[in-house]
Amino acid sequence: MTSKERVLAAAKGQKVDCVPASFTMHFGPQFKHGDPAVMMHLDYLKRTGVDILNIKNENTYRCDTRINTAKDFKHVKPMSVKSKDIQDQLYIIKTLADKVGDTTSLTLTTFSMVPCILNAMFTHIRDMDLPDGNLNMGGIYETDGFKIPMFLREEPEIVGAAFKVIGESLAEHCQAYAEAGLDSLYYSVMACGENFMTRAEYEKYIEPYDLAALKASEGIVKFNILHVCKSYADMTRFTDYPVEVVNWPAFLEGCPDLDEGKKIIGPNRTVMGGFDDRSGPLYEGDFNDLANATKKIIDHMGTHRFILSADCSIEPWYSYDRIRCIVDTCHEYSAGK
């Protein structure tokens, strides 16, 4: 099997020659756009041998007026597919699809409604000359993300109308991304716990636009991956999301572990994960320890409907050689099981 065939079989619950493996990371600020981004992704693929090449999306939703209050959401405008940012992302996808061909499965980190809202709110921060050249979305979410439900409750009509603008643009982006040559969307959701937004609020203001965005890619991509990000994730909110593969933070507080999460997503979806993306076996020990940890995960999860990965993007300084060790061990150990 090629990597692409292996991944598609795993996503559809079919027999695989071995368990596919995939890890992803953000690259440095000089490799986020255009040809430098293409070059870095291809180098990463060649050196790690991953079965899925996750294309990082550094072209996020914009609002050129700073949002300090709920009423400021009236400044949110549609983000056209013809905009410079989306065109840059489409160029990266199309170029990588052309160069990779039918050998490797291509997915794109696609930010769902809540991350798009956050990016619109904090465009002014993202545009600053930050020391590392990258907006720490995790930090922004933890510190200021709770302004979203606060503003929504304060001015539901204004904020709700802005969400509609963002959601409609997001669906257009997803269709364009899919048509550019992807095999799947790596659809990243967050803020799905009661500590952030109630289920009723989520179902009214977030879920309809997420579903529309995912459905915009149907019939174009071969499958979709749901990536659940951050702690206190209520996985039961996604039982109706049209995805074949689910990746979630099984090692974070307030989240189901791999066994519990597998029961929640159901038998007809594929689990993607196994490694804690910030600590544990991924970062401890030598190559022999890393290989043993890989084997232990496969023994526990099996080879059916499973893709070996981490909870989220791994640290950008992580050794490519260690990723290669995991991928090679995964392929060799699971072959024929």
Short mmCIF file of C-alpha atoms in Angstrom, two decimals:
data_model
loop_
_atom_site.label_atom_id
_atom_site.label_comp_id
_atom_site.label_asym_id
_atom_site.label_seq_id
_atom_site.Cartn_x
_atom_site.Cartn_y
_atom_site.Cartn_z
CA MET A 1 0.00 0.00 0.00
CA THR A 2 1.04 3.60 -0.55
CA SER A 3 0.76 5.93 2.42
CA LYS A 4 -2.35 7.47 0.87
CA GLU A 5 -4.01 4.06 0.37
CA ARG A 6 -3.09 3.04 3.93
CA VAL A 7 -4.59 6.17 5.47
CA LEU A 8 -7.79 5.96 3.43
CA ALA A 9 -8.24 2.30 4.42
CA ALA A 10 -7.73 3.15 8.10
CA ALA A 11 -10.23 6.03 7.85
CA LYS A 12 -12.84 3.79 6.22
CA GLY A 13 -12.34 0.86 8.61
CA GLN A 14 -10.78 -1.39 5.97
CA LYS A 15 -7.81 -3.72 6.34
CA VAL A 16 -4.38 -2.04 6.30
CA ASP A 17 -0.94 -3.46 5.61
CA CYS A 18 0.26 -1.64 8.73
CA VAL A 19 -0.90 1.12 11.05
CA PRO A 20 -0.42 4.58 9.50
CA ALA A 21 1.45 7.20 11.53
CA SER A 22 1.27 10.98 11.39
CA PHE A 23 2.73 13.84 13.42
CA THR A 24 2.66 17.55 12.75
CA MET A 25 4.36 20.73 13.92
CA HIS A 26 4.41 24.45 13.19
CA PHE A 27 7.46 25.70 11.32
CA GLY A 28 9.42 28.91 11.86
CA PRO A 29 8.12 32.34 10.81
CA GLN A 30 10.22 32.34 7.62
CA PHE A 31 8.51 29.12 6.47
CA LYS A 32 4.84 30.03 6.89
CA HIS A 33 3.96 31.30 3.42
CA GLY A 34 4.54 30.68 -0.28
CA ASP A 35 7.41 28.59 -1.61
CA PRO A 36 9.32 28.50 1.71
CA ALA A 37 6.29 26.81 3.30
CA VAL A 38 6.14 24.30 0.46
CA MET A 39 9.85 23.55 0.80
CA MET A 40 9.65 23.01 4.56
CA HIS A 41 6.64 20.70 4.33
CA LEU A 42 8.35 18.58 1.66
CA ASP A 43 11.55 18.38 3.70
CA TYR A 44 9.55 17.33 6.76
CA LEU A 45 7.76 14.62 4.76
CA LYS A 46 10.99 13.25 3.28
CA ARG A 47 12.84 13.12 6.60
CA THR A 48 10.04 11.74 8.78
CA GLY A 49 8.17 9.40 6.42
CA VAL A 50 4.76 10.27 7.90
CA ASP A 51 1.72 8.80 6.16
CA ILE A 52 -0.30 12.03 6.38
CA LEU A 53 1.25 15.37 5.53
CA ASN A 54 -0.58 17.93 7.63
CA ILE A 55 -0.33 21.29 5.89
CA LYS A 56 -0.18 24.03 8.48
CA ASN A 57 -2.57 26.92 7.89
CA GLU A 58 -0.99 30.21 8.93
CA ASN A 59 -3.50 32.29 6.92
CA THR A 60 -6.21 32.88 9.48
CA TYR A 61 -9.41 34.92 9.70
CA ARG A 62 -8.95 38.70 9.90
CA CYS A 63 -10.81 41.69 11.27
CA ASP A 64 -8.92 44.87 10.59
CA THR A 65 -10.75 46.80 13.32
CA ARG A 66 -9.69 45.96 16.85
CA ILE A 67 -12.41 44.17 18.84
CA ASN A 68 -12.46 45.44 22.42
CA THR A 69 -16.19 45.32 23.12
CA ALA A 70 -19.19 43.28 22.09
CA LYS A 71 -20.39 46.09 19.83
CA ASP A 72 -17.07 46.01 17.93
CA PHE A 73 -18.18 42.73 16.33
CA LYS A 74 -20.21 44.88 13.92
CA HIS A 75 -16.90 45.51 12.12
CA VAL A 76 -16.41 41.84 11.19
CA LYS A 77 -16.55 41.47 7.40
CA PRO A 78 -16.59 38.47 5.05
CA MET A 79 -13.16 37.13 4.18
CA SER A 80 -13.13 36.41 0.46
CA VAL A 81 -11.53 33.36 -1.09
CA LYS A 82 -9.84 35.90 -3.37
CA SER A 83 -8.10 37.58 -0.41
CA LYS A 84 -4.31 37.51 -0.26
CA ASP A 85 -4.29 35.20 2.76
CA ILE A 86 -6.60 32.53 1.35
CA GLN A 87 -4.89 32.68 -2.04
CA ASP A 88 -1.54 32.05 -0.34
CA GLN A 89 -2.98 29.00 1.41
CA LEU A 90 -4.48 27.69 -1.82
CA TYR A 91 -1.12 28.10 -3.55
CA ILE A 92 0.59 26.04 -0.85
CA ILE A 93 -2.03 23.28 -1.06
CA LYS A 94 -2.01 23.11 -4.87
CA THR A 95 1.78 23.09 -5.09
CA LEU A 96 2.16 20.37 -2.47
CA ALA A 97 -0.60 18.30 -4.07
CA ASP A 98 1.20 18.52 -7.40
CA LYS A 99 4.58 17.56 -5.93
CA VAL A 100 3.36 14.78 -3.63
CA GLY A 101 1.01 13.20 -6.16
CA ASP A 102 -0.72 9.96 -5.17
CA THR A 103 1.86 8.79 -2.65
CA THR A 104 0.98 10.63 0.56
CA SER A 105 -2.33 11.70 2.07
CA LEU A 106 -2.68 15.48 2.31
CA THR A 107 -4.71 17.19 5.01
CA LEU A 108 -4.97 20.84 6.03
CA THR A 109 -5.28 22.24 9.53
CA THR A 110 -8.60 24.02 9.11
CA PHE A 111 -9.69 26.26 11.95
CA SER A 112 -13.32 25.86 12.95
CA MET A 113 -15.69 28.56 14.15
CA VAL A 114 -14.23 29.29 17.59
CA PRO A 115 -10.60 29.60 16.39
CA CYS A 116 -11.79 31.78 13.49
CA ILE A 117 -13.61 34.05 15.94
CA LEU A 118 -10.49 34.22 18.11
CA ASN A 119 -8.33 35.07 15.11
CA ALA A 120 -10.73 37.81 14.06
CA MET A 121 -10.67 39.23 17.58
CA PHE A 122 -6.88 39.19 17.84
CA THR A 123 -5.81 40.14 14.32
CA HIS A 124 -4.02 43.19 15.74
CA ILE A 125 -1.90 40.96 18.00
CA ARG A 126 -1.10 38.55 15.18
CA ASP A 127 0.09 41.40 13.00
CA MET A 128 2.58 42.61 15.58
CA ASP A 129 6.26 41.89 15.16
CA LEU A 130 6.25 39.10 17.75
CA PRO A 131 9.63 37.68 18.81
CA ASP A 132 8.79 34.17 17.58
CA GLY A 133 6.69 35.31 14.65
CA ASN A 134 3.73 33.24 15.76
CA LEU A 135 0.50 33.98 17.62
CA ASN A 136 0.18 31.64 20.59
CA MET A 137 -3.43 30.70 20.03
CA GLY A 138 -3.35 28.38 23.02
CA GLY A 139 -2.33 31.22 25.30
CA ILE A 140 -4.86 33.61 23.77
CA TYR A 141 -7.61 31.06 24.26
CA GLU A 142 -6.70 30.43 27.89
CA THR A 143 -6.49 34.14 28.80
CA ASP A 144 -8.89 36.05 26.54
CA GLY A 145 -10.97 33.39 24.82
CA PHE A 146 -13.65 33.65 27.47
CA LYS A 147 -14.51 37.07 26.08
CA ILE A 148 -16.38 35.22 23.31
CA PRO A 149 -19.26 33.89 25.46
CA MET A 150 -19.17 37.08 27.55
CA PHE A 151 -19.63 39.29 24.47
CA LEU A 152 -22.21 36.90 23.02
CA ARG A 153 -24.38 37.10 26.13
CA GLU A 154 -24.01 40.88 26.25
CA GLU A 155 -24.94 41.60 22.60
CA PRO A 156 -26.39 38.40 21.09
CA GLU A 157 -27.74 40.06 17.94
CA ILE A 158 -24.53 41.91 17.01
CA VAL A 159 -22.19 39.07 17.92
CA GLY A 160 -24.48 36.42 16.43
CA ALA A 161 -24.57 38.35 13.14
CA ALA A 162 -20.77 38.45 13.11
CA PHE A 163 -20.65 34.70 13.69
CA LYS A 164 -22.89 34.25 10.64
CA VAL A 165 -20.49 36.31 8.51
CA ILE A 166 -17.52 34.26 9.70
CA GLY A 167 -19.35 30.96 9.30
CA GLU A 168 -20.40 31.67 5.72
CA SER A 169 -16.85 32.67 4.80
CA LEU A 170 -15.47 29.56 6.52
CA ALA A 171 -17.68 27.28 4.41
CA GLU A 172 -16.41 28.97 1.23
CA HIS A 173 -12.82 28.55 2.38
CA CYS A 174 -13.35 24.85 3.15
CA GLN A 175 -14.76 24.17 -0.29
CA ALA A 176 -11.87 26.00 -1.95
CA TYR A 177 -9.29 24.18 0.19
CA ALA A 178 -10.84 20.81 -0.68
CA GLU A 179 -10.90 21.60 -4.39
CA ALA A 180 -7.21 22.58 -4.27
CA GLY A 181 -6.19 18.93 -3.89
CA LEU A 182 -6.67 17.77 -0.29
CA ASP A 183 -7.62 14.28 0.77
CA SER A 184 -9.14 15.58 3.99
CA LEU A 185 -9.67 18.56 6.25
CA TYR A 186 -8.04 18.40 9.68
CA TYR A 187 -10.90 20.34 11.24
CA SER A 188 -9.77 21.89 14.52
CA VAL A 189 -12.41 22.65 17.16
CA MET A 190 -11.98 24.12 20.64
CA ALA A 191 -13.90 25.65 23.54
CA CYS A 192 -16.40 22.80 23.59
CA GLY A 193 -16.78 22.39 27.35
CA GLU A 194 -19.36 23.77 29.78
CA ASN A 195 -16.61 25.89 31.34
CA PHE A 196 -16.56 27.97 28.14
CA MET A 197 -19.93 27.86 26.43
CA THR A 198 -23.08 25.96 27.37
CA ARG A 199 -24.29 23.17 25.13
CA ALA A 200 -27.33 25.24 24.16
CA GLU A 201 -25.13 28.19 23.16
CA TYR A 202 -22.76 25.91 21.26
CA GLU A 203 -25.58 24.22 19.38
CA LYS A 204 -27.15 27.57 18.43
CA TYR A 205 -24.13 29.75 17.60
CA ILE A 206 -21.25 27.39 16.71
CA GLU A 207 -22.34 23.93 15.58
CA PRO A 208 -24.48 24.96 12.56
CA TYR A 209 -21.54 26.78 10.98
CA ASP A 210 -19.11 23.95 11.76
CA LEU A 211 -21.48 21.50 10.10
CA ALA A 212 -21.90 23.75 7.07
CA ALA A 213 -18.12 24.10 6.73
CA LEU A 214 -17.55 20.34 6.87
CA LYS A 215 -20.41 19.65 4.48
CA ALA A 216 -18.91 22.13 2.00
CA SER A 217 -16.06 19.65 1.49
CA GLU A 218 -18.27 16.56 1.10
CA GLY A 219 -17.97 14.85 -2.24
CA ILE A 220 -14.61 16.54 -2.81
CA VAL A 221 -12.34 15.14 -0.10
CA LYS A 222 -12.10 11.41 0.62
CA PHE A 223 -12.72 11.74 4.38
CA ASN A 224 -12.41 14.28 7.18
CA ILE A 225 -10.52 14.41 10.48
CA LEU A 226 -11.93 16.11 13.57
CA HIS A 227 -9.20 17.51 15.83
CA VAL A 228 -10.49 18.43 19.29
CA CYS A 229 -8.16 20.94 20.96
CA LYS A 230 -7.68 22.11 24.56
CA SER A 231 -8.79 20.79 27.95
CA TYR A 232 -12.29 20.07 29.28
CA ALA A 233 -13.55 18.89 25.92
CA ASP A 234 -17.09 17.52 25.83
CA MET A 235 -16.68 14.91 23.10
CA THR A 236 -20.39 14.15 23.07
CA ARG A 237 -20.96 17.45 21.24
CA PHE A 238 -19.48 15.99 18.07
CA THR A 239 -21.45 12.79 17.59
CA ASP A 240 -23.25 14.36 14.59
CA TYR A 241 -20.19 15.91 12.95
CA PRO A 242 -19.63 14.30 9.50
CA VAL A 243 -16.09 13.01 10.06
CA GLU A 244 -14.44 9.61 9.76
CA VAL A 245 -11.38 10.17 12.00
CA VAL A 246 -11.24 11.80 15.45
CA ASN A 247 -8.17 13.11 17.30
CA TRP A 248 -8.55 14.54 20.81
CA PRO A 249 -6.45 15.56 23.87
CA ALA A 250 -6.67 12.24 25.69
CA PHE A 251 -3.99 13.30 28.19
CA LEU A 252 -5.40 16.71 29.17
CA GLU A 253 -7.49 17.48 32.23
CA GLY A 254 -11.22 17.08 31.73
CA CYS A 255 -10.89 15.00 28.56
CA PRO A 256 -11.69 11.32 27.99
CA ASP A 257 -8.76 8.93 27.71
CA LEU A 258 -8.29 6.86 24.57
CA ASP A 259 -10.56 4.02 25.70
CA GLU A 260 -13.36 6.28 26.91
CA GLY A 261 -13.12 8.53 23.86
CA LYS A 262 -13.26 5.53 21.55
CA LYS A 263 -16.59 4.57 23.09
CA ILE A 264 -17.95 8.11 22.70
CA ILE A 265 -17.06 8.49 19.02
CA GLY A 266 -18.47 5.05 18.24
CA PRO A 267 -17.28 1.96 16.36
CA ASN A 268 -17.61 3.49 12.90
CA ARG A 269 -14.97 6.17 13.40
CA THR A 270 -11.21 5.87 13.44
CA VAL A 271 -9.13 6.92 16.45
CA MET A 272 -6.10 9.11 15.78
CA GLY A 273 -3.65 9.53 18.65
CA GLY A 274 -1.69 7.57 21.22
CA PHE A 275 1.07 9.96 22.33
CA ASP A 276 0.85 12.91 24.72
CA ASP A 277 2.03 15.85 22.60
CA ARG A 278 3.79 17.68 25.45
CA SER A 279 5.28 15.10 27.85
CA GLY A 280 5.70 11.41 28.55
CA PRO A 281 7.27 8.81 26.24
CA LEU A 282 7.39 11.15 23.24
CA TYR A 283 10.05 13.25 24.96
CA GLU A 284 11.66 10.77 27.36
CA GLY A 285 14.36 8.17 26.85
CA ASP A 286 16.42 7.05 23.90
CA PHE A 287 15.32 5.60 20.55
CA ASN A 288 14.85 2.16 22.07
CA ASP A 289 12.51 3.59 24.70
CA LEU A 290 10.61 5.47 22.00
CA ALA A 291 10.22 2.31 19.92
CA ASN A 292 8.97 0.36 22.95
CA ALA A 293 6.42 3.08 23.71
CA THR A 294 5.20 2.88 20.11
CA LYS A 295 4.76 -0.89 20.35
CA LYS A 296 2.91 -0.56 23.64
CA ILE A 297 0.40 1.86 22.11
CA ILE A 298 -0.21 -0.44 19.13
CA ASP A 299 -0.68 -3.44 21.45
CA HIS A 300 -3.29 -1.47 23.37
CA MET A 301 -5.14 0.14 20.46
CA GLY A 302 -4.84 -2.61 17.85
CA THR A 303 -4.54 -2.14 14.11
CA HIS A 304 -8.19 -1.65 13.10
CA ARG A 305 -9.47 1.93 12.78
CA PHE A 306 -6.35 3.41 14.33
CA ILE A 307 -3.85 6.04 13.18
CA LEU A 308 -0.83 6.56 15.42
CA SER A 309 -0.27 10.22 16.25
CA ALA A 310 -0.12 12.70 19.12
CA ASP A 311 -2.87 14.69 20.79
CA CYS A 312 -1.87 17.86 18.94
CA SER A 313 1.07 19.49 17.15
CA ILE A 314 4.37 18.54 18.76
CA GLU A 315 7.04 21.04 19.76
CA PRO A 316 8.67 22.79 16.76
CA TRP A 317 12.15 21.85 17.98
CA TYR A 318 11.31 18.13 18.14
CA SER A 319 13.81 15.86 16.39
CA TYR A 320 12.82 14.58 12.95
CA ASP A 321 14.90 11.48 13.69
CA ARG A 322 12.69 10.64 16.66
CA ILE A 323 9.58 11.02 14.50
CA ARG A 324 11.17 8.70 11.94
CA CYS A 325 11.87 6.18 14.67
CA ILE A 326 8.18 6.15 15.66
CA VAL A 327 6.94 5.92 12.09
CA ASP A 328 9.32 3.11 11.11
CA THR A 329 8.62 1.17 14.32
CA CYS A 330 4.88 1.60 13.82
CA HIS A 331 5.02 0.28 10.26
CA GLU A 332 7.32 -2.65 11.01
CA TYR A 333 5.71 -3.74 14.28
CA SER A 334 2.09 -3.55 13.09
CA ALA A 335 2.64 -5.15 9.68
CA GLY A 336 0.67 -8.36 9.37
CA LYS A 337 -0.93 -8.12 12.81
#
